PDB file of C-alpha atoms in Angstrom:
ATOM      1  CA  MET G   1     198.440 111.351  33.101  1.00  0.00           C
ATOM      2  CA  ALA G   2     197.145 112.111  29.487  1.00  0.00           C
ATOM      3  CA  ASP G   3     200.399 114.060  28.329  1.00  0.00           C
ATOM      4  CA  GLU G   4     202.677 111.354  29.609  1.00  0.00           C
ATOM      5  CA  ARG G   5     200.618 108.010  28.742  1.00  0.00           C
ATOM      6  CA  GLY G   6     197.756 108.970  26.124  1.00  0.00           C
ATOM      7  CA  VAL G   7     194.039 109.699  27.206  1.00  0.00           C
ATOM      8  CA  ALA G   8     193.730 105.885  27.225  1.00  0.00           C
ATOM      9  CA  ALA G   9     195.614 106.098  30.710  1.00  0.00           C
ATOM     10  CA  VAL G  10     192.939 108.175  32.074  1.00  0.00           C
ATOM     11  CA  SER G  11     190.095 106.794  33.978  1.00  0.00           C
ATOM     12  CA  MET G  12     188.640 107.296  37.044  1.00  0.00           C
ATOM     13  CA  ARG G  13     190.453 104.861  38.958  1.00  0.00           C
ATOM     14  CA  LYS G  14     193.701 105.655  37.747  1.00  0.00           C
ATOM     15  CA  VAL G  15     193.280 109.468  38.265  1.00  0.00           C
ATOM     16  CA  ALA G  16     192.099 108.460  41.614  1.00  0.00           C
ATOM     17  CA  GLU G  17     195.384 106.761  42.218  1.00  0.00           C
ATOM     18  CA  HIS G  18     197.378 109.441  41.151  1.00  0.00           C
ATOM     19  CA  LEU G  19     196.098 111.777  43.330  1.00  0.00           C
ATOM     20  CA  GLY G  20     195.534 109.320  46.347  1.00  0.00           C
ATOM     21  CA  VAL G  21     192.424 109.226  47.029  1.00  0.00           C
ATOM     22  CA  GLU G  22     189.141 106.301  46.763  1.00  0.00           C
ATOM     23  CA  ALA G  23     187.419 106.602  43.066  1.00  0.00           C
ATOM     24  CA  MET G  24     184.215 106.517  44.720  1.00  0.00           C
ATOM     25  CA  SER G  25     185.450 109.963  46.141  1.00  0.00           C
ATOM     26  CA  LEU G  26     185.792 111.250  42.590  1.00  0.00           C
ATOM     27  CA  TYR G  27     182.150 110.488  42.033  1.00  0.00           C
ATOM     28  CA  HIS G  28     181.536 114.160  44.256  1.00  0.00           C
ATOM     29  CA  HIS G  29     183.242 116.291  41.593  1.00  0.00           C
ATOM     30  CA  VAL G  30     182.229 114.583  38.173  1.00  0.00           C
ATOM     31  CA  ALA G  31     180.026 112.351  37.006  1.00  0.00           C
ATOM     32  CA  ASN G  32     182.059 109.972  35.237  1.00  0.00           C
ATOM     33  CA  LYS G  33     185.480 109.570  32.587  1.00  0.00           C
ATOM     34  CA  GLU G  34     183.830 111.671  30.173  1.00  0.00           C
ATOM     35  CA  GLU G  35     183.198 114.499  32.588  1.00  0.00           C
ATOM     36  CA  ILE G  36     187.082 114.373  32.864  1.00  0.00           C
ATOM     37  CA  LEU G  37     187.490 114.509  29.465  1.00  0.00           C
ATOM     38  CA  ASP G  38     185.893 117.571  28.986  1.00  0.00           C
ATOM     39  CA  GLY G  39     187.546 119.269  31.158  1.00  0.00           C
ATOM     40  CA  ILE G  40     191.407 118.402  30.047  1.00  0.00           C
ATOM     41  CA  VAL G  41     189.598 119.185  26.292  1.00  0.00           C
ATOM     42  CA  ASP G  42     188.361 122.444  28.081  1.00  0.00           C
ATOM     43  CA  LEU G  43     191.763 122.927  29.208  1.00  0.00           C
ATOM     44  CA  VAL G  44     193.812 122.626  25.954  1.00  0.00           C
ATOM     45  CA  PHE G  45     190.998 124.904  24.799  1.00  0.00           C
ATOM     46  CA  SER G  46     191.908 127.565  27.170  1.00  0.00           C
ATOM     47  CA  GLU G  47     195.680 127.683  26.517  1.00  0.00           C
ATOM     48  CA  ILE G  48     195.208 128.873  22.720  1.00  0.00           C
ATOM     49  CA  GLU G  49     195.924 132.382  22.432  1.00  0.00           C
ATOM     50  CA  LEU G  50     192.977 134.296  21.283  1.00  0.00           C
ATOM     51  CA  PRO G  51     194.824 137.879  19.918  1.00  0.00           C
ATOM     52  CA  ASP G  52     193.177 141.059  21.290  1.00  0.00           C
ATOM     53  CA  ASP G  53     192.752 142.871  18.290  1.00  0.00           C
ATOM     54  CA  ALA G  54     190.724 140.622  16.587  1.00  0.00           C
ATOM     55  CA  GLY G  55     190.463 144.367  13.976  1.00  0.00           C
ATOM     56  CA  ASP G  56     192.993 142.086  11.990  1.00  0.00           C
ATOM     57  CA  TRP G  57     191.150 138.919  11.060  1.00  0.00           C
ATOM     58  CA  ARG G  58     194.835 138.021   9.237  1.00  0.00           C
ATOM     59  CA  ASN G  59     197.321 138.163  11.821  1.00  0.00           C
ATOM     60  CA  ALA G  60     194.509 136.915  14.816  1.00  0.00           C
ATOM     61  CA  MET G  61     194.267 134.092  12.725  1.00  0.00           C
ATOM     62  CA  ARG G  62     197.940 133.631  11.584  1.00  0.00           C
ATOM     63  CA  ARG G  63     199.186 134.381  15.896  1.00  0.00           C
ATOM     64  CA  ARG G  64     195.542 131.659  16.760  1.00  0.00           C
ATOM     65  CA  ALA G  65     196.642 128.717  14.639  1.00  0.00           C
ATOM     66  CA  CYS G  66     200.475 129.289  16.085  1.00  0.00           C
ATOM     67  CA  SER G  67     199.241 129.688  19.227  1.00  0.00           C
ATOM     68  CA  ALA G  68     197.053 126.686  18.726  1.00  0.00           C
ATOM     69  CA  ARG G  69     199.808 124.122  16.719  1.00  0.00           C
ATOM     70  CA  ALA G  70     202.237 124.742  19.559  1.00  0.00           C
ATOM     71  CA  VAL G  71     199.736 123.966  22.455  1.00  0.00           C
ATOM     72  CA  LEU G  72     198.491 121.033  20.748  1.00  0.00           C
ATOM     73  CA  ALA G  73     202.312 119.791  19.637  1.00  0.00           C
ATOM     74  CA  ARG G  74     202.241 119.791  24.245  1.00  0.00           C
ATOM     75  CA  HIS G  75     198.911 118.088  24.258  1.00  0.00           C
ATOM     76  CA  VAL G  76     199.001 115.619  21.216  1.00  0.00           C
ATOM     77  CA  TRP G  77     196.661 113.083  23.360  1.00  0.00           C
ATOM     78  CA  ALA G  78     193.855 115.782  21.983  1.00  0.00           C
ATOM     79  CA  LEU G  79     194.133 116.261  18.361  1.00  0.00           C
ATOM     80  CA  GLY G  80     191.343 113.337  18.827  1.00  0.00           C
ATOM     81  CA  LEU G  81     189.044 114.903  21.410  1.00  0.00           C
ATOM     82  CA  MET G  82     188.653 118.681  20.827  1.00  0.00           C
ATOM     83  CA  ASP G  83     185.962 118.316  18.770  1.00  0.00           C
ATOM     84  CA  SER G  84     184.218 115.745  19.791  1.00  0.00           C
ATOM     85  CA  ARG G  85     183.018 116.489  23.303  1.00  0.00           C
ATOM     86  CA  ARG G  86     179.232 117.053  23.355  1.00  0.00           C
ATOM     87  CA  ASN G  87     179.104 119.349  26.458  1.00  0.00           C
ATOM     88  CA  PRO G  88     182.103 122.206  25.903  1.00  0.00           C
ATOM     89  CA  GLY G  89     183.151 123.451  28.432  1.00  0.00           C
ATOM     90  CA  PRO G  90     183.603 127.928  28.951  1.00  0.00           C
ATOM     91  CA  ALA G  91     186.988 128.026  27.239  1.00  0.00           C
ATOM     92  CA  THR G  92     186.143 125.716  24.329  1.00  0.00           C
ATOM     93  CA  LEU G  93     182.586 127.561  24.038  1.00  0.00           C
ATOM     94  CA  ARG G  94     184.927 130.890  24.354  1.00  0.00           C
ATOM     95  CA  HIS G  95     187.154 129.729  21.266  1.00  0.00           C
ATOM     96  CA  HIS G  96     184.520 129.349  19.399  1.00  0.00           C
ATOM     97  CA  ASP G  97     182.557 132.197  20.005  1.00  0.00           C
ATOM     98  CA  TRP G  98     186.177 134.109  18.664  1.00  0.00           C
ATOM     99  CA  VAL G  99     186.830 132.837  16.122  1.00  0.00           C
ATOM    100  CA  ILE G 100     183.674 133.229  14.438  1.00  0.00           C
ATOM    101  CA  GLY G 101     183.277 136.860  15.433  1.00  0.00           C
ATOM    102  CA  CYS G 102     186.921 137.382  14.261  1.00  0.00           C
ATOM    103  CA  LEU G 103     186.000 136.466  10.641  1.00  0.00           C
ATOM    104  CA  ARG G 104     182.030 137.719  10.726  1.00  0.00           C
ATOM    105  CA  GLY G 105     183.577 140.703  12.267  1.00  0.00           C
ATOM    106  CA  ALA G 106     186.036 141.247   8.758  1.00  0.00           C
ATOM    107  CA  GLY G 107     182.766 140.922   6.614  1.00  0.00           C
ATOM    108  CA  PHE G 108     183.084 137.269   6.186  1.00  0.00           C
ATOM    109  CA  SER G 109     179.892 135.249   5.354  1.00  0.00           C
ATOM    110  CA  ILE G 110     177.958 133.211   7.497  1.00  0.00           C
ATOM    111  CA  ALA G 111     179.250 129.908   5.174  1.00  0.00           C
ATOM    112  CA  THR G 112     182.640 131.225   4.045  1.00  0.00           C
ATOM    113  CA  THR G 113     183.172 131.536   8.009  1.00  0.00           C
ATOM    114  CA  ALA G 114     181.955 128.045   8.672  1.00  0.00           C
ATOM    115  CA  GLN G 115     184.493 127.176   6.165  1.00  0.00           C
ATOM    116  CA  ALA G 116     187.034 128.881   6.652  1.00  0.00           C
ATOM    117  CA  THR G 117     187.413 127.671  10.555  1.00  0.00           C
ATOM    118  CA  ALA G 118     186.604 123.494   9.259  1.00  0.00           C
ATOM    119  CA  THR G 119     189.925 124.746   6.870  1.00  0.00           C
ATOM    120  CA  LEU G 120     191.824 126.120  10.012  1.00  0.00           C
ATOM    121  CA  ASP G 121     191.464 123.794  12.418  1.00  0.00           C
ATOM    122  CA  SER G 122     191.884 121.123  10.125  1.00  0.00           C
ATOM    123  CA  TYR G 123     195.140 122.212   8.524  1.00  0.00           C
ATOM    124  CA  VAL G 124     196.757 122.834  11.860  1.00  0.00           C
ATOM    125  CA  TYR G 125     195.009 118.988  13.021  1.00  0.00           C
ATOM    126  CA  GLY G 126     196.459 117.437  11.163  1.00  0.00           C
ATOM    127  CA  PHE G 127     199.966 119.454  10.561  1.00  0.00           C
ATOM    128  CA  VAL G 128     200.451 118.498  14.268  1.00  0.00           C
ATOM    129  CA  LEU G 129     199.792 114.965  13.830  1.00  0.00           C
ATOM    130  CA  GLN G 130     201.707 114.584  10.686  1.00  0.00           C
ATOM    131  CA  GLU G 131     204.606 116.501  12.476  1.00  0.00           C
ATOM    132  CA  SER G 132     204.152 114.367  15.673  1.00  0.00           C
ATOM    133  CA  SER G 133     204.505 110.974  13.372  1.00  0.00           C
ATOM    134  CA  LEU G 134     207.476 111.783  12.020  1.00  0.00           C
ATOM    135  CA  PRO G 135     210.473 109.428  12.236  1.00  0.00           C
ATOM    136  CA  PHE G 136     213.121 112.748  13.040  1.00  0.00           C
ATOM    137  CA  ASP G 137     214.443 113.671  16.334  1.00  0.00           C
ATOM    138  CA  THR G 138     216.717 116.227  15.080  1.00  0.00           C
ATOM    139  CA  SER G 139     216.169 119.066  12.797  1.00  0.00           C
ATOM    140  CA  ARG G 140     219.272 117.194  10.500  1.00  0.00           C
ATOM    141  CA  GLU G 141     217.217 113.743  10.234  1.00  0.00           C
ATOM    142  CA  PRO G 142     215.354 114.752   7.224  1.00  0.00           C
ATOM    143  CA  ALA G 143     218.051 115.827   4.818  1.00  0.00           C
ATOM    144  CA  ASP G 144     220.090 113.124   5.890  1.00  0.00           C
ATOM    145  CA  ALA G 145     216.780 111.009   4.916  1.00  0.00           C
ATOM    146  CA  ALA G 146     216.348 113.118   1.801  1.00  0.00           C
ATOM    147  CA  ALA G 147     219.999 112.067   1.136  1.00  0.00           C
ATOM    148  CA  THR G 148     219.577 108.709   1.772  1.00  0.00           C
ATOM    149  CA  LEU G 149     216.649 108.362  -0.294  1.00  0.00           C
ATOM    150  CA  ALA G 150     218.393 110.684  -3.451  1.00  0.00           C
ATOM    151  CA  ASP G 151     220.484 107.914  -3.606  1.00  0.00           C
ATOM    152  CA  ALA G 152     218.946 105.186  -3.160  1.00  0.00           C
ATOM    153  CA  LEU G 153     215.880 105.498  -5.974  1.00  0.00           C
ATOM    154  CA  PRO G 154     215.746 105.286  -9.494  1.00  0.00           C
ATOM    155  CA  ALA G 155     215.540 108.227 -11.034  1.00  0.00           C
ATOM    156  CA  GLU G 156     213.370 106.972 -13.991  1.00  0.00           C
ATOM    157  CA  GLU G 157     210.938 105.007 -11.440  1.00  0.00           C
ATOM    158  CA  TYR G 158     210.174 108.365  -9.468  1.00  0.00           C
ATOM    159  CA  PRO G 159     211.340 111.432 -10.670  1.00  0.00           C
ATOM    160  CA  HIS G 160     209.309 113.869  -9.138  1.00  0.00           C
ATOM    161  CA  LEU G 161     209.634 111.905  -5.471  1.00  0.00           C
ATOM    162  CA  LEU G 162     213.510 112.663  -5.861  1.00  0.00           C
ATOM    163  CA  GLU G 163     213.165 116.084  -7.459  1.00  0.00           C
ATOM    164  CA  MET G 164     211.534 117.062  -4.477  1.00  0.00           C
ATOM    165  CA  ALA G 165     214.220 115.410  -2.502  1.00  0.00           C
ATOM    166  CA  LYS G 166     216.898 116.988  -3.812  1.00  0.00           C
ATOM    167  CA  ALA G 167     216.014 120.233  -4.361  1.00  0.00           C
ATOM    168  CA  HIS G 168     213.668 121.242  -1.370  1.00  0.00           C
ATOM    169  CA  ALA G 169     214.209 118.675   1.476  1.00  0.00           C
ATOM    170  CA  ARG G 170     218.237 117.768   1.138  1.00  0.00           C
ATOM    171  CA  ARG G 171     218.976 121.412   1.630  1.00  0.00           C
ATOM    172  CA  PRO G 172     221.019 122.029   4.809  1.00  0.00           C
ATOM    173  CA  ASP G 173     218.687 124.663   6.289  1.00  0.00           C
ATOM    174  CA  TYR G 174     215.735 122.380   5.970  1.00  0.00           C
ATOM    175  CA  SER G 175     213.262 122.095   8.588  1.00  0.00           C
ATOM    176  CA  TYR G 176     209.357 120.275   7.944  1.00  0.00           C
ATOM    177  CA  ALA G 177     208.007 122.734  10.636  1.00  0.00           C
ATOM    178  CA  ASP G 178     208.846 125.486   8.418  1.00  0.00           C
ATOM    179  CA  GLU G 179     205.906 123.814   6.277  1.00  0.00           C
ATOM    180  CA  PHE G 180     203.146 125.149   8.594  1.00  0.00           C
ATOM    181  CA  ALA G 181     203.913 129.134   8.252  1.00  0.00           C
ATOM    182  CA  ARG G 182     203.945 128.611   4.050  1.00  0.00           C
ATOM    183  CA  GLY G 183     201.029 126.353   4.435  1.00  0.00           C
ATOM    184  CA  LEU G 184     198.952 128.566   6.510  1.00  0.00           C
ATOM    185  CA  ASP G 185     199.960 131.615   4.433  1.00  0.00           C
ATOM    186  CA  LEU G 186     198.855 129.559   1.560  1.00  0.00           C
ATOM    187  CA  ILE G 187     195.359 128.991   2.961  1.00  0.00           C
ATOM    188  CA  LEU G 188     195.286 132.620   4.544  1.00  0.00           C
ATOM    189  CA  ASN G 189     195.626 134.378   0.620  1.00  0.00           C
ATOM    190  CA  GLY G 190     193.102 132.229  -0.504  1.00  0.00           C
ATOM    191  CA  LEU G 191     190.261 133.443   2.336  1.00  0.00           C
ATOM    192  CA  GLU G 192     191.655 136.891   1.422  1.00  0.00           C
ATOM    193  CA  ARG G 193     190.398 136.558  -1.965  1.00  0.00           C
ATOM    194  CA  ASN G 194     187.256 135.621  -0.948  1.00  0.00           C
ATOM    195  CA  LEU G 195     186.217 138.083   1.373  1.00  0.00           C
ATOM    196  CA  ALA G 196     187.581 140.797  -1.538  1.00  0.00           C
ATOM    197  CA  GLU G 197     184.983 138.597  -4.118  1.00  0.00           C
ATOM    198  CA  GLU G 198     182.190 138.462  -1.345  1.00  0.00           C
ATOM    199  CA  GLN G 199     182.907 141.955  -0.585  1.00  0.00           C
ATOM    200  CA  ALA G 200     182.842 143.304  -4.245  1.00  0.00           C
ATOM    201  CA  ALA G 201     179.666 141.436  -5.081  1.00  0.00           C
ATOM    202  CA  GLN G 202     177.675 143.174  -2.889  1.00  0.00           C
ATOM    203  CA  ARG G 203     178.653 146.394  -3.879  1.00  0.00           C
TER     204      ARG G 203
END
């Protein structure tokens, strides 16, 4: 129901209707709508890959981020709920524990682990939200829109916007989706440098 009509469509009454039962019968299984939301958010977390080889923290973080992006693209409604649950389920807790353990095992301090987790998650969530809001249905449309924009705007007023449109977004092979990996590498490169600095300071 959430995937089809958004999380606002999820209510005790509507879930009961979907299941073909009386709403009161649901209360034998869950206390209220909040428990349903806890459960479906936990299901979303359970779909995100947690690589077995956490020894290579960078590759593990990359795979986890790419998996999270793919999962959230299927469940965009979950973006506003991922970190809002007061009673996180086992998959949610396992997910967060794995991320922390992977970074701590690589040698990151507690403080940097917290910052890295927040930064990576904010990037993934933000990218999915932005990507899902774009007014494009095909990979060709961004280049077409950039071409239209470049032809319509006066260069003297918007020189940098036009430079971006002409030199980057207007390329025939341009795809906004490709920006995800590049941006993720920027973050991982920064974390790698930070880790090297932390380890050097401890020597």
